[in-house]
XYZ file of C-alpha atoms in Angstrom:
655
model
C -0.014 0.052 0.107
C 1.376 3.478 -0.870
C 1.211 6.389 1.606
C -1.787 8.455 1.519
C -1.754 12.077 0.106
C -3.714 14.659 1.990
C -5.883 17.296 0.284
C -5.074 20.609 2.022
C -5.138 24.159 0.829
C -1.964 25.609 -0.653
C 0.261 27.166 2.051
C -1.063 24.840 4.793
C 0.929 21.817 3.997
C 2.917 20.317 6.775
C 6.777 20.264 5.997
C 9.881 18.846 7.528
C 11.802 21.781 6.060
C 11.634 24.292 8.971
C 13.227 27.637 9.322
C 15.934 26.179 11.530
C 16.950 23.521 9.038
C 17.038 26.180 6.339
C 19.202 28.482 8.449
C 21.689 25.693 9.435
C 22.393 25.110 5.710
C 22.721 28.597 4.530
C 25.877 29.704 2.987
C 28.551 27.792 0.876
C 32.207 26.893 0.807
C 34.281 29.504 -0.930
C 37.837 30.756 -1.486
C 39.310 27.305 -2.407
C 43.068 26.954 -2.883
C 45.778 24.508 -2.911
C 48.156 24.593 -0.079
C 50.922 22.163 -1.449
C 49.002 19.039 -2.411
C 46.184 19.801 -0.038
C 42.927 21.680 -0.733
C 41.749 24.335 1.763
C 38.655 26.620 1.700
C 36.511 28.779 3.916
C 33.253 27.563 5.232
C 30.264 29.163 6.832
C 29.085 28.497 10.435
C 25.686 29.995 10.855
C 25.144 28.466 14.224
C 28.480 29.978 15.552
C 27.518 33.515 15.208
C 27.707 33.475 11.501
C 31.527 33.395 11.261
C 33.430 31.771 8.523
C 36.276 29.322 9.364
C 39.254 27.898 7.359
C 39.000 24.152 6.430
C 41.805 22.005 5.613
C 41.521 18.709 3.561
C 44.509 16.374 4.366
C 46.030 14.049 1.807
C 44.119 11.146 3.364
C 40.884 12.868 2.686
C 39.953 13.904 6.120
C 38.721 17.429 6.850
C 39.860 19.641 9.638
C 38.621 23.113 10.675
C 41.999 24.943 11.476
C 40.771 28.095 13.120
C 38.358 27.683 16.054
C 35.893 30.231 17.221
C 35.835 33.127 17.474
C 38.327 33.513 14.538
C 36.321 34.630 11.498
C 38.085 34.663 8.207
C 36.472 37.442 6.305
C 37.648 40.839 4.866
C 35.661 43.963 4.746
C 37.482 45.600 1.857
C 34.850 47.370 -0.437
C 32.442 45.988 2.205
C 31.689 42.809 0.165
C 35.333 41.539 0.896
C 36.677 38.710 -1.307
C 39.569 36.363 -0.977
C 40.575 36.684 2.678
C 43.428 34.190 3.031
C 46.474 32.787 1.302
C 49.052 30.062 2.185
C 52.208 28.488 0.943
C 54.168 25.513 2.143
C 57.435 25.806 4.078
C 59.848 23.329 5.759
C 57.910 23.779 9.035
C 54.495 23.202 7.484
C 51.900 25.466 5.822
C 52.310 29.160 6.436
C 48.798 30.866 6.368
C 48.076 34.485 6.291
C 44.406 35.519 6.850
C 42.213 38.511 7.637
C 40.181 38.429 10.961
C 36.816 39.987 10.523
C 36.533 41.416 14.199
C 39.540 43.834 13.765
C 40.402 43.395 10.093
C 44.084 42.770 10.808
C 46.252 40.405 8.929
C 47.371 37.424 10.946
C 49.902 34.591 10.140
C 49.994 31.120 11.647
C 51.239 27.606 11.046
C 48.764 24.987 12.057
C 49.900 23.258 15.292
C 52.416 26.098 15.937
C 50.544 28.259 18.337
C 48.025 30.991 18.164
C 47.852 33.435 15.028
C 50.121 36.443 15.397
C 49.222 39.870 14.006
C 51.083 41.238 11.031
C 49.344 44.654 10.762
C 48.353 47.441 13.006
C 45.047 48.846 13.948
C 43.913 52.345 13.097
C 41.334 54.598 14.728
C 40.864 56.715 11.756
C 37.470 56.099 10.038
C 37.042 52.454 9.227
C 40.559 51.623 10.043
C 43.123 49.501 7.936
C 41.643 46.597 5.959
C 43.388 44.008 3.733
C 42.391 41.581 1.109
C 43.919 38.934 -1.309
C 46.997 38.070 0.830
C 49.632 36.239 -1.174
C 52.648 35.154 0.868
C 56.112 35.359 -0.480
C 58.514 33.780 2.158
C 61.544 34.187 0.047
C 60.891 38.002 0.072
C 59.820 37.993 3.745
C 56.587 39.608 2.719
C 52.807 39.005 2.021
C 51.454 41.074 -0.994
C 47.863 42.125 -0.725
C 45.635 45.209 -1.290
C 45.414 47.854 1.534
C 42.178 49.858 1.969
C 43.049 52.624 4.229
C 40.665 55.188 5.687
C 42.035 58.689 5.731
C 39.117 60.353 7.488
C 35.705 59.632 9.217
C 33.613 59.594 6.111
C 32.640 56.518 4.185
C 34.442 57.754 1.057
C 37.640 58.990 2.860
C 40.001 56.286 1.850
C 42.641 55.011 -0.546
C 43.497 51.560 -1.893
C 47.011 50.423 -3.085
C 48.854 47.204 -3.456
C 51.299 46.675 -0.570
C 53.876 44.286 0.929
C 53.453 43.328 4.515
C 56.640 42.008 6.469
C 55.998 38.445 7.569
C 58.141 38.940 10.602
C 55.442 40.897 12.374
C 57.407 44.140 12.377
C 54.304 46.042 11.025
C 51.958 44.844 13.658
C 52.338 48.230 15.447
C 53.934 50.304 12.753
C 51.942 51.409 9.570
C 55.257 52.702 8.294
C 56.721 49.319 7.963
C 54.103 48.357 5.300
C 55.770 48.900 1.945
C 53.542 50.241 -0.818
C 54.257 48.431 -4.121
C 53.054 51.201 -6.509
C 51.827 54.696 -6.324
C 48.183 55.386 -5.734
C 46.741 55.737 -9.256
C 43.246 54.315 -9.199
C 40.348 54.247 -6.647
C 40.048 50.478 -6.868
C 42.647 47.786 -7.359
C 42.801 44.027 -7.151
C 45.556 42.088 -5.766
C 48.837 41.839 -7.897
C 49.471 38.554 -9.603
C 53.352 37.755 -9.969
C 54.631 36.303 -13.219
C 56.221 32.839 -13.246
C 59.683 34.577 -13.666
C 59.027 37.117 -10.899
C 59.597 39.989 -13.242
C 56.192 41.355 -13.802
C 53.066 42.010 -11.969
C 49.547 42.293 -13.185
C 46.391 43.616 -11.525
C 43.008 45.241 -12.330
C 41.975 48.857 -11.639
C 39.020 51.154 -12.063
C 37.721 54.412 -11.018
C 34.513 56.223 -10.035
C 31.816 56.340 -11.333
C 32.379 53.057 -13.334
C 31.681 49.804 -11.527
C 34.069 46.782 -12.428
C 31.490 45.299 -14.827
C 31.250 48.691 -16.678
C 34.986 49.323 -17.273
C 38.214 48.272 -15.868
C 41.924 48.373 -16.805
C 44.407 45.597 -16.855
C 47.634 47.031 -15.580
C 51.090 45.335 -15.985
C 54.343 46.613 -14.264
C 57.844 45.423 -13.978
C 59.031 44.347 -10.566
C 62.165 46.337 -9.722
C 65.188 45.114 -7.732
C 63.762 46.634 -4.545
C 60.446 44.729 -5.112
C 58.434 47.787 -6.201
C 56.369 48.175 -9.355
C 57.899 50.217 -12.125
C 56.694 51.411 -15.641
C 53.037 50.588 -14.846
C 51.119 50.415 -18.139
C 47.517 49.584 -19.186
C 47.492 46.709 -21.583
C 43.750 46.168 -21.936
C 40.406 47.438 -20.842
C 38.780 50.981 -20.757
C 35.560 52.809 -19.912
C 33.333 50.505 -21.763
C 35.486 47.243 -21.480
C 35.345 45.034 -18.281
C 38.162 42.913 -17.366
C 36.966 40.479 -14.709
C 40.087 38.490 -14.062
C 43.735 38.321 -15.108
C 46.553 35.769 -14.386
C 49.576 34.386 -15.790
C 50.072 31.095 -17.607
C 52.910 28.920 -16.776
C 54.636 30.024 -19.850
C 54.524 33.604 -18.894
C 51.788 34.720 -21.179
C 49.062 36.853 -19.740
C 45.501 35.598 -19.651
C 42.430 37.880 -18.951
C 38.739 37.747 -19.282
C 37.211 40.677 -21.314
C 33.726 41.688 -22.461
C 34.944 43.763 -25.393
C 32.739 41.851 -27.766
C 29.688 42.106 -25.586
C 30.436 38.723 -23.812
C 33.083 37.902 -21.193
C 35.562 35.823 -23.088
C 39.052 34.603 -22.510
C 42.167 36.158 -24.076
C 45.994 35.447 -24.119
C 48.149 38.325 -24.629
C 45.229 40.087 -26.316
C 44.198 37.282 -28.612
C 40.744 35.538 -28.234
C 41.054 32.004 -27.274
C 37.383 30.829 -27.433
C 35.171 33.419 -29.058
C 31.626 32.454 -28.014
C 28.330 34.317 -27.211
C 28.480 32.935 -23.625
C 30.106 34.199 -20.437
C 33.606 33.039 -19.186
C 33.439 35.714 -16.418
C 30.997 37.712 -14.294
C 30.473 40.786 -12.264
C 33.530 41.341 -9.779
C 31.577 41.825 -6.576
C 34.318 40.443 -4.408
C 38.068 40.757 -5.002
C 39.728 37.634 -5.908
C 36.881 35.925 -7.687
C 38.302 33.450 -10.287
C 36.562 32.193 -13.321
C 39.513 30.472 -14.867
C 42.780 28.831 -13.665
C 45.693 27.936 -15.909
C 47.159 24.444 -15.744
C 50.861 23.370 -16.025
C 49.988 21.587 -19.311
C 48.863 24.665 -21.008
C 45.236 24.018 -20.782
C 42.912 26.344 -18.900
C 40.139 25.415 -16.526
C 37.294 27.697 -17.170
C 33.767 28.484 -15.951
C 31.480 29.266 -18.864
C 27.861 29.258 -20.068
C 24.675 31.509 -20.633
C 22.747 31.927 -17.362
C 24.457 29.101 -15.331
C 28.356 28.710 -15.314
C 29.721 25.062 -15.631
C 33.280 23.867 -15.179
C 35.139 22.830 -18.309
C 38.826 22.534 -19.713
C 39.748 24.856 -22.550
C 42.394 23.858 -25.057
C 43.842 27.404 -26.068
C 45.202 25.948 -29.238
C 42.018 24.668 -30.624
C 39.457 26.667 -28.722
C 37.558 23.490 -27.696
C 36.061 23.228 -24.277
C 35.324 19.788 -22.698
C 32.983 20.043 -19.706
C 33.448 18.115 -16.592
C 31.031 15.243 -16.249
C 28.926 15.143 -13.232
C 25.704 16.421 -11.653
C 26.905 20.030 -10.984
C 25.158 22.575 -13.219
C 26.366 25.544 -11.471
C 29.954 26.620 -10.232
C 30.808 29.660 -7.963
C 33.708 31.818 -9.178
C 36.296 30.045 -7.031
C 38.555 28.012 -9.263
C 42.082 26.811 -8.239
C 44.653 24.647 -10.069
C 47.854 22.722 -8.995
C 49.586 20.657 -11.764
C 46.606 19.076 -13.609
C 44.237 19.125 -10.657
C 41.413 21.615 -10.498
C 39.211 22.474 -7.579
C 35.967 24.416 -7.634
C 32.632 24.836 -5.805
C 29.817 23.270 -7.701
C 26.015 22.686 -7.007
C 22.889 21.658 -8.793
C 19.071 22.127 -8.566
C 19.035 18.980 -6.210
C 22.336 19.513 -4.395
C 23.953 22.376 -2.307
C 27.482 23.634 -3.076
C 30.325 21.292 -2.441
C 34.029 21.355 -3.120
C 34.665 19.412 -6.530
C 38.072 18.256 -7.742
C 38.561 17.541 -11.519
C 41.546 15.681 -12.829
C 42.373 17.284 -16.179
C 44.298 14.222 -17.330
C 41.452 11.659 -16.841
C 38.404 13.913 -16.922
C 37.310 12.412 -13.683
C 35.469 14.805 -11.240
C 34.613 14.025 -7.704
C 33.460 15.582 -4.513
C 36.416 16.114 -2.053
C 35.020 18.460 0.496
C 31.743 19.860 2.106
C 29.746 16.967 0.520
C 26.068 17.549 0.027
C 24.044 15.642 2.626
C 20.330 15.621 2.378
C 18.990 17.573 5.305
C 15.711 15.892 4.958
C 13.895 13.578 2.378
C 14.742 14.996 -1.063
C 11.244 14.284 -1.979
C 10.475 17.685 -0.421
C 12.921 19.639 -2.392
C 11.753 22.017 -5.127
C 11.546 20.868 -8.728
C 12.441 23.892 -10.677
C 11.715 24.896 -14.193
C 13.741 27.093 -16.354
C 11.384 29.604 -18.150
C 11.751 32.651 -20.405
C 9.017 35.192 -20.361
C 8.065 38.175 -22.544
C 8.264 41.687 -21.105
C 7.252 45.007 -22.469
C 8.310 45.568 -26.066
C 8.682 41.690 -26.323
C 11.906 41.602 -24.460
C 13.065 38.245 -23.109
C 12.995 37.701 -19.221
C 14.827 34.792 -17.761
C 13.401 33.104 -14.596
C 13.507 29.951 -12.485
C 10.005 28.731 -11.494
C 9.629 26.688 -8.299
C 5.999 25.311 -8.271
C 4.599 24.133 -4.817
C 5.779 20.636 -4.174
C 5.092 18.158 -1.394
C 4.842 14.399 -1.751
C 2.277 14.134 0.997
C 0.010 16.799 -0.067
C -2.232 18.153 -2.884
C -4.436 21.094 -3.198
C -8.156 21.004 -3.663
C -9.392 20.787 -7.161
C -9.595 24.195 -8.839
C -7.441 26.089 -6.332
C -4.546 28.126 -7.616
C -1.501 28.558 -5.439
C 0.030 31.783 -4.177
C 3.385 32.653 -5.558
C 6.219 34.876 -4.426
C 8.311 36.708 -6.896
C 11.915 36.794 -5.772
C 14.277 39.717 -6.906
C 17.857 39.127 -6.495
C 20.351 41.729 -5.176
C 23.117 43.395 -7.072
C 21.273 44.387 -9.194
C 24.113 43.318 -11.474
C 24.040 39.754 -10.480
C 21.751 36.782 -10.977
C 20.039 34.069 -9.162
C 21.702 30.754 -9.553
C 19.759 27.600 -10.168
C 20.716 25.676 -7.040
C 19.138 23.877 -4.104
C 18.147 26.510 -1.624
C 16.323 25.230 1.514
C 14.834 28.865 1.880
C 12.992 28.219 -1.264
C 11.988 24.646 -0.243
C 10.735 26.298 3.077
C 8.005 27.871 0.990
C 7.504 25.378 -1.838
C 7.112 22.480 0.544
C 4.299 24.322 2.279
C 2.378 24.982 -0.918
C 3.680 28.421 -1.806
C 5.332 28.843 -5.246
C 8.400 30.900 -5.937
C 9.723 32.474 -9.084
C 13.185 33.958 -9.313
C 13.532 36.556 -11.960
C 16.757 37.370 -13.644
C 15.399 40.700 -14.724
C 16.957 42.939 -17.324
C 20.296 44.086 -15.903
C 21.084 40.606 -14.505
C 24.535 38.927 -15.483
C 25.083 35.785 -17.346
C 23.445 36.973 -20.566
C 25.937 39.287 -22.131
C 26.630 43.012 -21.746
C 23.530 44.054 -23.780
C 21.294 42.276 -21.389
C 23.132 43.905 -18.414
C 22.955 47.275 -19.953
C 19.055 47.322 -20.089
C 19.246 48.529 -16.561
C 21.330 51.647 -17.325
C 19.359 54.629 -16.048
C 16.384 52.356 -15.836
C 16.703 50.924 -12.411
C 13.287 50.861 -10.776
C 11.675 50.692 -14.170
C 12.937 47.620 -16.041
C 13.452 45.411 -12.961
C 9.916 46.382 -11.706
C 8.454 45.892 -15.008
C 10.119 42.486 -15.582
C 9.063 41.204 -12.179
C 5.550 42.157 -12.779
C 5.537 40.573 -16.215
C 6.523 37.266 -14.913
C 3.868 37.492 -12.055
C 1.145 38.472 -14.368
C 2.135 35.752 -16.992
C 2.052 33.122 -14.248
C -1.490 34.457 -13.238
C -2.827 34.497 -16.889
C -1.435 30.996 -17.714
C -3.236 29.660 -14.682
C -0.160 28.777 -12.767
C -0.626 31.328 -9.893
C -3.529 32.824 -8.085
C -3.586 36.441 -9.343
C -5.143 37.657 -5.908
C -2.182 36.016 -3.966
C 1.041 37.345 -5.561
C 3.841 38.582 -3.359
C 7.222 40.116 -4.131
C 10.301 39.667 -2.073
C 14.092 40.680 -2.198
C 16.985 41.868 -0.337
C 19.514 44.793 -1.092
C 18.905 45.815 -4.534
C 16.187 43.226 -4.593
C 14.669 45.008 -1.644
C 14.642 48.246 -3.830
C 12.748 46.395 -6.522
C 10.324 44.936 -4.006
C 9.577 48.302 -2.431
C 9.370 50.014 -5.874
C 7.008 47.279 -7.082
C 4.647 47.936 -4.108
C 4.836 51.712 -4.656
C 4.399 51.642 -8.442
C 2.294 48.601 -9.328
C -0.900 46.975 -8.058
C 0.257 43.480 -8.857
C 1.154 42.304 -5.396
C -0.924 41.611 -2.441
C 2.186 42.017 -0.045
C 5.886 42.177 -0.020
C 9.030 41.277 1.979
C 11.690 43.885 1.893
C 15.125 42.985 3.346
C 17.964 45.571 4.050
C 16.837 47.707 1.072
C 17.649 50.933 -0.718
C 14.552 53.128 -0.331
C 15.721 56.769 -0.833
C 18.022 57.334 -3.779
C 18.827 60.840 -2.863
C 20.099 59.929 0.527
C 21.748 56.686 -0.576
C 23.494 58.466 -3.502
C 24.714 61.321 -1.495
C 26.669 59.925 1.485
C 24.449 57.107 2.970
C 26.378 54.208 1.717
C 30.010 52.844 1.307
C 32.501 53.962 -1.146
C 32.324 51.078 -3.629
C 28.654 51.690 -4.603
C 28.697 55.407 -3.736
C 28.453 56.411 -7.407
C 26.646 53.260 -8.731
C 23.597 55.309 -9.303
C 25.281 57.283 -11.793
C 24.787 54.556 -14.352
C 21.622 52.901 -12.693
C 19.670 56.186 -12.462
C 21.729 58.780 -14.255
C 24.172 61.522 -13.163
C 22.655 63.232 -10.078
C 23.924 66.589 -11.192
C 21.983 66.319 -14.308
C 18.655 64.405 -13.291
C 18.200 65.090 -9.493
C 14.445 64.831 -10.024
C 14.672 61.246 -11.253
C 16.126 60.335 -7.861
C 13.148 61.657 -6.160
C 10.650 60.266 -8.666
C 11.841 56.677 -8.441
C 12.402 56.465 -4.755
C 9.759 54.424 -2.724
C 10.395 56.734 0.278
C 9.024 59.587 -1.785
C 5.821 57.634 -2.633
C 4.861 56.070 0.621
C 1.187 57.171 -0.111
C 1.196 54.628 -2.912
C 1.991 51.686 -0.785
C -1.270 50.227 0.209
C -0.279 46.365 0.467
C 0.990 44.894 3.710
C 4.858 44.613 4.002
C 7.465 43.253 6.134
C 10.865 45.182 6.677
C 13.960 43.304 7.729
C 17.162 45.127 8.643
C 20.588 44.542 10.130
C 21.488 47.404 12.482
C 25.201 47.088 11.564
C 24.540 47.448 7.875
C 26.653 50.237 6.279
C 25.678 49.438 2.691
C 22.068 49.879 3.117
C 21.840 51.661 6.492
C 18.778 51.371 8.902
C 18.134 55.132 8.291
C 16.716 54.137 4.941
C 14.090 51.965 6.511
C 13.338 54.531 9.159
C 12.869 57.332 6.833
C 10.327 55.222 4.837
C 8.493 54.168 7.879
C 8.213 57.774 9.066
C 6.414 58.608 5.928
C 4.091 55.465 6.253
C 3.089 56.510 9.744
C -0.754 56.802 10.278
C -1.757 55.525 6.891
C -3.144 52.278 8.251
C -1.157 49.904 6.080
C -0.357 46.524 7.932
C 3.433 46.206 8.283
C 6.198 44.979 10.589
C 9.801 46.257 11.012
C 12.229 43.759 12.574
C 15.809 44.770 13.240
C 18.824 42.653 14.292
C 21.736 43.608 16.442
C 25.062 42.386 15.196
C 23.925 41.790 11.505
C 25.215 43.606 8.521
C 24.265 43.549 4.867
C 22.832 40.013 4.556
C 22.031 37.843 7.488
C 24.610 35.254 8.699
C 23.384 34.097 12.028
C 21.037 31.144 12.270
C 18.773 32.736 14.774
C 18.319 35.871 12.641
C 17.455 33.639 9.640
C 14.912 31.714 11.543
C 13.157 34.749 12.847
C 13.129 36.332 9.385
C 11.829 33.268 7.569
C 9.036 32.582 10.116
C 7.993 36.289 9.967
C 7.871 36.280 6.221
C 5.682 33.192 6.114
C 3.440 34.682 8.685
C 3.005 37.687 6.510
C 1.943 35.501 3.615
C -0.364 33.562 5.878
C -2.118 36.628 7.173
C -2.396 38.206 3.819
C -3.489 35.186 1.696
C -5.581 33.462 4.372
C -3.024 30.516 4.826
C -2.952 28.289 7.855
C 0.720 27.043 7.984
C 1.121 24.766 11.085
C 3.553 25.712 13.771
C 4.501 29.167 12.556
C 4.675 32.108 15.141
C 2.167 34.927 14.217
C 3.982 37.960 13.085
C 2.371 41.234 14.733
C 1.565 43.761 12.168
C 1.290 47.452 13.042
C -0.890 49.911 11.174
């Protein structure tokens, strides 16, 4: 006899995927690298205050976290951080250099050799001294990295420059002992990559108001006898050409990823290696992201594709790419190579991110770290569909559809399900098609989810990204609404039970959707941008402080547009219930944005809730925060849509 299937209304299905389970599996391994023959990476610990630890995989296959709590391996450079550690092997074992989140100092340590020792000083000026992309050079007695140095109290009072930090600890209390490798020429720089012969260094740079996906420069310099960079020159890139990554091949040729043709493709000394209308790179949101890794044989490990990024091996002589066999359909930009071994971080719609090793000689790929383990019966996992919808003017809109799914439940005949439209952050980013237990939290209860990669998203070429230029708050809102209305029109979703949800830039899209359309019955807005004028004139960090110049237009020329598009200026248009979720330590989208919006909503009688979280910044990392946020979101939908999910605390809505 088979198990019985209960007939229950959508949104009231019992599910084993509770908020605590979803929170415990949030985050992914990242920053993979070889240390000798071993593979190391950073890993999330949401139940340990949201810190990240460093994990070591020994030659026998065993894993070991090498930094106990409270060490937190994470940099705040450009606030989004990037690669926070580097290591080399020495006669006494691995020498590891990492950034500790709490004080942002560089530390060095040898596992089993005592506590980490500081290499850099503290500073009381502004946001202090911050470091990223550490690359130890024991023969030089230094670690090369990027220094982000605050020169005043304001969020944009700072400079960034490639530097060398002594490994002997002599700079731990002496900023003057940090040696600057090159003059300060650009607002933003990535970590320098040393050529195989040690004679040249290459790095990327860009300046306001451009973002790195708009235009960057690839700079090459000679390394002088004193170890400083000389005769620096730009060899590729420009205001309308984005270089996403650069590195040296073993033979001394320079590889880089450029979108000069409209697609991020790979080049060697300026010549294309595989000209395709697909992406071999992506938006550089974190310093040290790696979409390719050269092998000793001359082959190149690459991430490539349209929409999703898969792992392959490129033969630069023929331009052919052979993809790794396996279940992984999405890889994060975190590749590393050693000899003919390649490691990356891959996932699929049915498995979370895990550390994958590919043997380029045999083509064999296998999981070697952070293996996916089903947190519950996979029968409750979402069953996604890749869809393309039509927006205004017939433009394509890419989306992932996650219908309600629960093996033990079905809805009454004729009932249509509620759906939540998810708008991703960035906005120059995309939603990857991977197993996400937050999505399962809703779909297993009978609430559908549609992730919309609206115009402006990455993964589909520069033309698709550029749709959002000066159109933020228009194209993203229109595309999300077009998907929602299409789902309702085709009979997939209940037109009366549609919601919108997003964080950061997605929070902006959600709020702008509630203020500018009547499509949604409610919305969830996480750590959002709500007031463009305030955010664009000093209320955010340096990296994105001029982002609106391209997303909205030059403030000096179109100041009224900043007012016209801001949800905070149109509070009277918001009539649907909403939930605001905000970290109180967020310096990217600070709480003042929410507070200003709520002040203008006061007395209007719109049901809403505002939940704030001490110790959380931009994006939630602590398990207890994520549990509270998920349960509050579900309660909002339950109250708005008339759902009865079992075991969910009721969110108190104010008016």
